[in-house]
Amino acid sequence: MDNWLKKQALLSGDKLAVTDGTNNLTFAELNQRATQIAGQLNSLGLLQNERIALLTNNTLAGYLTAMAILTAGHTIVWLNRRLSTAELNYQLTDSQVDFCLFEPGLETTGLLVKTVSLTDLFAAPVTQNTLQAEFKETEPASIMYTSGTTGRPKGVVQTFGNHLNSALASALNMGVSPADEWLCTVPIFHISGFSIMMRGLIYGMTVRLVEHFDAREIHKILVEEPITMISVVPYMLKKLLRLKDDTKAAYNQRFQGMLLGGGPIDRSTLELCEQLKIPVVQSYGMTETCSQIIALSFADAANHIGSSGKPLFLTQLRIASKTSEIQVKTPALTPGYLGQPAKYTAKITPDGWFKTGDVGHLDEDGFLYVDGRSDDMIISGGENIFPDEIESVYADCDQLEEMAVIGIDDELWEQKPIAFIVSKSNELSAQALLDYGRARLAHYKVPRTFYVLDHLPYNASGKLQRYKLHELLASKTPVQQLK
Amino acid sequence: MDNWLKKQALLSGDKLAVTDGTNNLTFAELNQRATQIAGQLNSLGLLQNERIALLTNNTLAGYLTAMAILTAGHTIVWLNRRLSTAELNYQLTDSQVDFCLFEPGLETTGLLVKTVSLTDLFAAPVTQNTLQAEFKETEPASIMYTSGTTGRPKGVVQTFGNHLNSALASALNMGVSPADEWLCTVPIFHISGFSIMMRGLIYGMTVRLVEHFDAREIHKILVEEPITMISVVPYMLKKLLRLKDDTKAAYNQRFQGMLLGGGPIDRSTLELCEQLKIPVVQSYGMTETCSQIIALSFADAANHIGSSGKPLFLTQLRIASKTSEIQVKTPALTPGYLGQPAKYTAKITPDGWFKTGDVGHLDEDGFLYVDGRSDDMIISGGENIFPDEIESVYADCDQLEEMAVIGIDDELWEQKPIAFIVSKSNELSAQALLDYGRARLAHYKVPRTFYVLDHLPYNASGKLQRYKLHELLASKTPVQQLK
């Protein structure tokens, strides 16, 4: 394939490639600037096929630098700006990078590799550009560390072919038109954000960058700018819905809908979407599959509450017969974890399917329901229990801030569910929570024990770290039990 | 990949897959019917991985049968209904098929293989269905014989991967939306028509089949039905424009445009398109590349009259430095000619580019202009002359029905152009044609000799067979020379 950036400079040179609302770059300008920065990377000694770590917010400078890394034939190692120094150093060491580029303001002391600010990079001399004439399907474009709710993070290799197939499958599912403009407020160092950049490059589509999610600002952009799509996670969706409901302001005429990742939505949220005429495509995917591989159209949503949808055109899906694990085949699947072939092999079945680690089921129309992580599944008296289900029922309990459920060994039932809670009320009792659960759940699913915490343990990506709750119980640290 | 038909039955089961204006089939129904026919093919003894010849018009019966052949894991050998018995027998023998399925009315006597009418096929018992669970990128879906203006036709193998990549590249170029409906009046036994069927299957899009091109009927359909796209060749475009101009009837609201194959359009036609607000995407491609690989957007057309456009996202293009031959790389490229590996190898350069056999040039903005077939190129006094250019200039000459130009050896100039004409007038003189040419062309391009024929030699696909004109001159047959 031709180098995608040069290709879009040829095909869509005059078209807006990226904007942060103030500064605009056409594809021709983006190509010209990225080419220059590629030459500046050269002058730092980064000659060919290097891995380069990048620590940035959703800024134009970061966007340009990512494009320069790709067009120069290097691989981006995306770093999460919320990580601690120790976590960053683990990823920098694991990916064997020599350089970490950082956006001014995100400087971190104590990193084990040479750091260069984007300001310094952009001021460097431009030496000869050794641009990639071609992008090869099998070559790595990016490496992204999975957030790892258990164990150490793994570097997921994402090839140009993975990104291409992901973008094409998304186009077949949601449609694509030359007038599309995608708002990117999810982080570009996550696949949710980076996949928007790649779609921009592959479709010749405008990307509207926003640095931080501020609901009022996003709402205003959706009203005033020609945005057609936005990617959101559930909390963003809910905030935007609330604002839309309050203000009654219409989004711009071109607006087509929202792509939702991070779990299905509940009936009341869906009803609000319908009432406010905001089509939401729910989706399921992961870093290993270069974003969504399963999607639920808005038309199907009402009759399949809780479903993640159907496999996209290029994705094959099956539910393993004994374990009920969700397994997929897709050309968007990573070819491996950096330097950890055994961990990758362990995720592939003998007949070539990728084991997602999620457990799920299909309804009779072929819609997928994700029940939970297989690692989190609790088997109690022969019944499968998923913490997600219990937590989502308790999410509507007014006196609770939040809840996390894990399974512990039990003599009688083999395992049983127990809960960690963050309470909103001093008067909350274990009996009240038991009663609440028994009114809404099968009795074997209701936690018998509730531990009180100030906050639940989350990792930098906002994923709950259940293994820390297991560690907490196993440790000598006293934990307050709700009475 | 999943079997595409089963996949669309899952993803778009209730959606209209194909209609001939009277009979409609949803994707679920298409899948059900094709599955049944696959079982009927079984009962004829066609078990697995067979090549099956199909002789059909653009009818629902032919469409269903083609889908059944694919879903059962066989390969379609598409036959052109305009071929003579001898030509059909050549292709049937060359492709080693055992069966030729034919639509009632297209029966041909004297075929060397077993023939089965679709009526008989549809009445056959249904034996066990051995459907393909998966379509593999590298497996042949179809074989199409190139019309071969010189030599014997070659069977072009088109894999599922070729069709997929062609459809995806087209989607990126023209956009794709769930509401699309493509009108197919170009023959499904040509890649122009079959590629519409495949897009239908890949996009989950409705295909509107029309058996014969009748301008009034097509015009009426474009006005009354929710057609978004139609593929046309130049004569169809011109007839439709004339009707639109005469009637002033508006096409349906969803109408988006026409995809034009078969050569660029002239300025006056383009101006009429603009005036009538009919966007036309011009394109360049061939059977070997599974339809278009180069396209000219409507927005660019006015400033690049005569251009075929720019290479689609998945296509790479170069002009060979010495020969000016157009060479391409594309994932839609055939893996070979059936049983003729040497002919295929001869078309691939040592560094892996496909030699189209066309000569062309790029303008400074990267737009491609196809100058003509390299086989047809005439070198006269060191200048390159393309018959196409001369013929298109004479196409506007009122007294001529048509003209074909070839080069013959010349002592002084090495080669010189001469013309075969079909005249509209008894009073036409060689001097008048010389004068006409000299007023419009460089003198070295003007044919000095004009031979009169009743009609020019065309093959079944409507392509001029210049080699027959060379043969005619070389033979002892007297040819009348215009005075």
PDB file of C-alpha atoms in Angstrom, chain A residues 1-2 4 7-8 10-11 134 164 168 171-172 175-177 201-203 310-316 329 365-366, chain B residues 1-2 4 7-8 10-11 134 164 168 171-172 175-177 201-203 310-316 329 365-366:
ATOM      1  CA  MET A   1       0.000   0.000   0.000  1.00  0.00           C
ATOM      2  CA  ASP A   2       1.073   3.563  -0.510  1.00  0.00           C
ATOM      3  CA  TRP A   4      -1.427   6.572   3.774  1.00  0.00           C
ATOM      4  CA  LYS A   7      -1.892   9.002  -0.398  1.00  0.00           C
ATOM      5  CA  GLN A   8      -4.429  11.279   1.285  1.00  0.00           C
ATOM      6  CA  LEU A  10      -2.810  13.153  -3.197  1.00  0.00           C
ATOM      7  CA  LEU A  11      -6.466  12.121  -2.926  1.00  0.00           C
ATOM      8  CA  GLU A 134       4.795   2.131   1.387  1.00  0.00           C
ATOM      9  CA  LEU A 164      -6.928  -0.864   7.951  1.00  0.00           C
ATOM     10  CA  LEU A 168     -12.952  -0.785   6.791  1.00  0.00           C
ATOM     11  CA  ALA A 171     -17.122   1.840   7.497  1.00  0.00           C
ATOM     12  CA  LEU A 172     -19.236  -1.103   6.357  1.00  0.00           C
ATOM     13  CA  GLY A 175     -21.340   3.926   6.622  1.00  0.00           C
ATOM     14  CA  VAL A 176     -18.783   6.445   5.471  1.00  0.00           C
ATOM     15  CA  SER A 177     -19.144   9.629   3.493  1.00  0.00           C
ATOM     16  CA  LEU A 201      -6.239   8.779   7.474  1.00  0.00           C
ATOM     17  CA  ILE A 202      -7.918   5.850   5.728  1.00  0.00           C
ATOM     18  CA  TYR A 203     -11.231   7.556   4.912  1.00  0.00           C
ATOM     19  CA  LYS A 310     -23.509  -8.664  16.119  1.00  0.00           C
ATOM     20  CA  PRO A 311     -20.042  -9.347  14.727  1.00  0.00           C
ATOM     21  CA  LEU A 312     -18.973  -6.853  12.054  1.00  0.00           C
ATOM     22  CA  PHE A 313     -18.628  -8.043   8.467  1.00  0.00           C
ATOM     23  CA  LEU A 314     -14.954  -8.984   8.788  1.00  0.00           C
ATOM     24  CA  THR A 315     -15.278 -10.576  12.243  1.00  0.00           C
ATOM     25  CA  GLN A 316     -16.190 -14.163  13.034  1.00  0.00           C
ATOM     26  CA  LYS A 329     -11.395 -14.318  14.296  1.00  0.00           C
ATOM     27  CA  ASP A 365     -31.322 -13.718  16.676  1.00  0.00           C
ATOM     28  CA  GLY A 366     -27.545 -13.957  16.985  1.00  0.00           C
TER      29      GLY A 366
ATOM     30  CA  MET B   1     -14.215 -14.800   6.777  1.00  0.00           C
ATOM     31  CA  ASP B   2     -17.732 -16.018   7.317  1.00  0.00           C
ATOM     32  CA  TRP B   4     -20.868 -13.596   3.101  1.00  0.00           C
ATOM     33  CA  LYS B   7     -23.272 -13.252   7.300  1.00  0.00           C
ATOM     34  CA  GLN B   8     -25.653 -10.792   5.652  1.00  0.00           C
ATOM     35  CA  LEU B  10     -27.431 -12.514  10.129  1.00  0.00           C
ATOM     36  CA  LEU B  11     -26.533  -8.821   9.893  1.00  0.00           C
ATOM     37  CA  GLU B 134     -16.168 -19.659   5.387  1.00  0.00           C
ATOM     38  CA  LEU B 164     -13.679  -7.792  -1.102  1.00  0.00           C
ATOM     39  CA  LEU B 168     -13.971  -1.774   0.116  1.00  0.00           C
ATOM     40  CA  ALA B 171     -16.752   2.297  -0.526  1.00  0.00           C
ATOM     41  CA  LEU B 172     -13.884   4.514   0.604  1.00  0.00           C
ATOM     42  CA  GLY B 175     -18.989   6.443   0.384  1.00  0.00           C
ATOM     43  CA  VAL B 176     -21.387   3.775   1.546  1.00  0.00           C
ATOM     44  CA  SER B 177     -24.553   3.996   3.584  1.00  0.00           C
ATOM     45  CA  LEU B 201     -23.287  -8.843  -0.530  1.00  0.00           C
ATOM     46  CA  ILE B 202     -20.399  -7.072   1.199  1.00  0.00           C
ATOM     47  CA  TYR B 203     -22.212  -3.832   2.056  1.00  0.00           C
ATOM     48  CA  LYS B 310      -6.575   9.138  -9.192  1.00  0.00           C
ATOM     49  CA  PRO B 311      -5.743   5.689  -7.824  1.00  0.00           C
ATOM     50  CA  LEU B 312      -8.172   4.508  -5.146  1.00  0.00           C
ATOM     51  CA  PHE B 313      -6.940   4.182  -1.575  1.00  0.00           C
ATOM     52  CA  LEU B 314      -5.876   0.543  -1.938  1.00  0.00           C
ATOM     53  CA  THR B 315      -4.315   0.953  -5.397  1.00  0.00           C
ATOM     54  CA  GLN B 316      -0.764   2.012  -6.218  1.00  0.00           C
ATOM     55  CA  LYS B 329      -0.433  -2.777  -7.519  1.00  0.00           C
ATOM     56  CA  ASP B 365      -1.805  17.137  -9.720  1.00  0.00           C
ATOM     57  CA  GLY B 366      -1.417  13.380 -10.075  1.00  0.00           C
TER      58      GLY B 366
END
